[in-house]
Amino acid sequence: EVQLVESGGGLVKPGGSLRLSCAASGFSFRDYPLSWVRQAPGKGLEWVASIIGTSSSIYYADSVKGRFTISRDNARYSIYLQMDSLRPEDTAVYYCARGKGAVGATIGIFDSWGQGTLVTVSS
Amino acid sequence: EILMTQSPATLSVSPGERATLSCRASRRIPINLAWYQQKPGQAPRLLIYDISTRATGVPARFSGSGSGTDFTLTISSLQSEDFAVYYCQQYADWPPWTFGQGTKVEVK
C-alpha cells in the first residue's frame, strides 16, 4: 500500500523559514516523481513544486520560485520542501503527492496523496 | 498557463440522482484532464485521468467525458459517500499543473 506521511508544519512568522518532510513507503520510490500541492484554508488546490525520481528535473510555481526548494533523498524514501521568506499567503495545508508517470505530463497526475501538514504564517 | 473554470460552484442533488459537473479550460486540452474528489478533512483522491479513465478502485458510477475545452464528470446515482468537493485539473501544458476552483456536491 502506498503511504505518504508529511511532517514539519507549524506556526512561523512572516519572513521566517520552515522545512517540510514527506516520508514514503509501499512503492519503488526512485521510480516516481513527487510533488507538493497546497490548499489555503477554505480554498482550492494549488500545485507548488515537483521533482522527478533522479532529481534531474525540478519545477516550481511562480508564486514560490526563488523562495522554496524541493529536494529528495532516495535512500531515505523522502522528499523535502525548504520554505524561506514565508508570507501570510503561504498559509495552507501542504500535501505530498505522487505522480502517476515517471516523466512528462503524467508527473502531474497525482495518484496518491498524504494527509497534509498545516503551515501557518502569522505574526 | 491554462486556466480551469468549474461550474456550478455548488450542486444540490438528492441521493440516487445523477450529478453532472462541468469544467472548462482556457485552451484546448488533447486528453490531459483529471478529476479529484475531496471530502472534508481529507486529502484529495484521484478519480479520473485522461478525460475518461477511472483510477484504481473508483466505482463505475463515476464517468468522465468531453473534448477540446469542455469536460464533464458524471456521477450516475449519487451515494451518501459521494457528497464532497470535486476538482478538475489539466496536465496538458505544464508547469504549472492547474486546478479548477472546485464544485461542491451537497445533499438537496
Coordinates of N, CA and C in Angstrom, one line a residue, chain B residues 18 37-38 56-57 66 78:
Chain B
R18 N -28.7 11.7 -10.5 CA -27.5 11.9 -11.3 C -26.9 13.3 -11.1
Q37 N -11.6 14.0 -6.1 CA -12.7 14.1 -5.1 C -12.0 14.4 -3.7
Q38 N -12.6 15.4 -3.0 CA -12.0 15.7 -1.7 C -13.2 15.8 -0.7
T56 N -7.7 3.4 -10.2 CA -7.9 2.1 -9.5 C -8.9 2.2 -8.3
G57 N -9.8 1.3 -8.3 CA -10.8 1.3 -7.2 C -11.9 2.2 -7.3
G66 N -15.9 14.5 -22.6 CA -15.6 15.8 -23.1 C -14.4 15.8 -24.1
L78 N -26.1 9.1 -7.2 CA -25.3 9.6 -6.0 C -25.5 8.7 -4.8

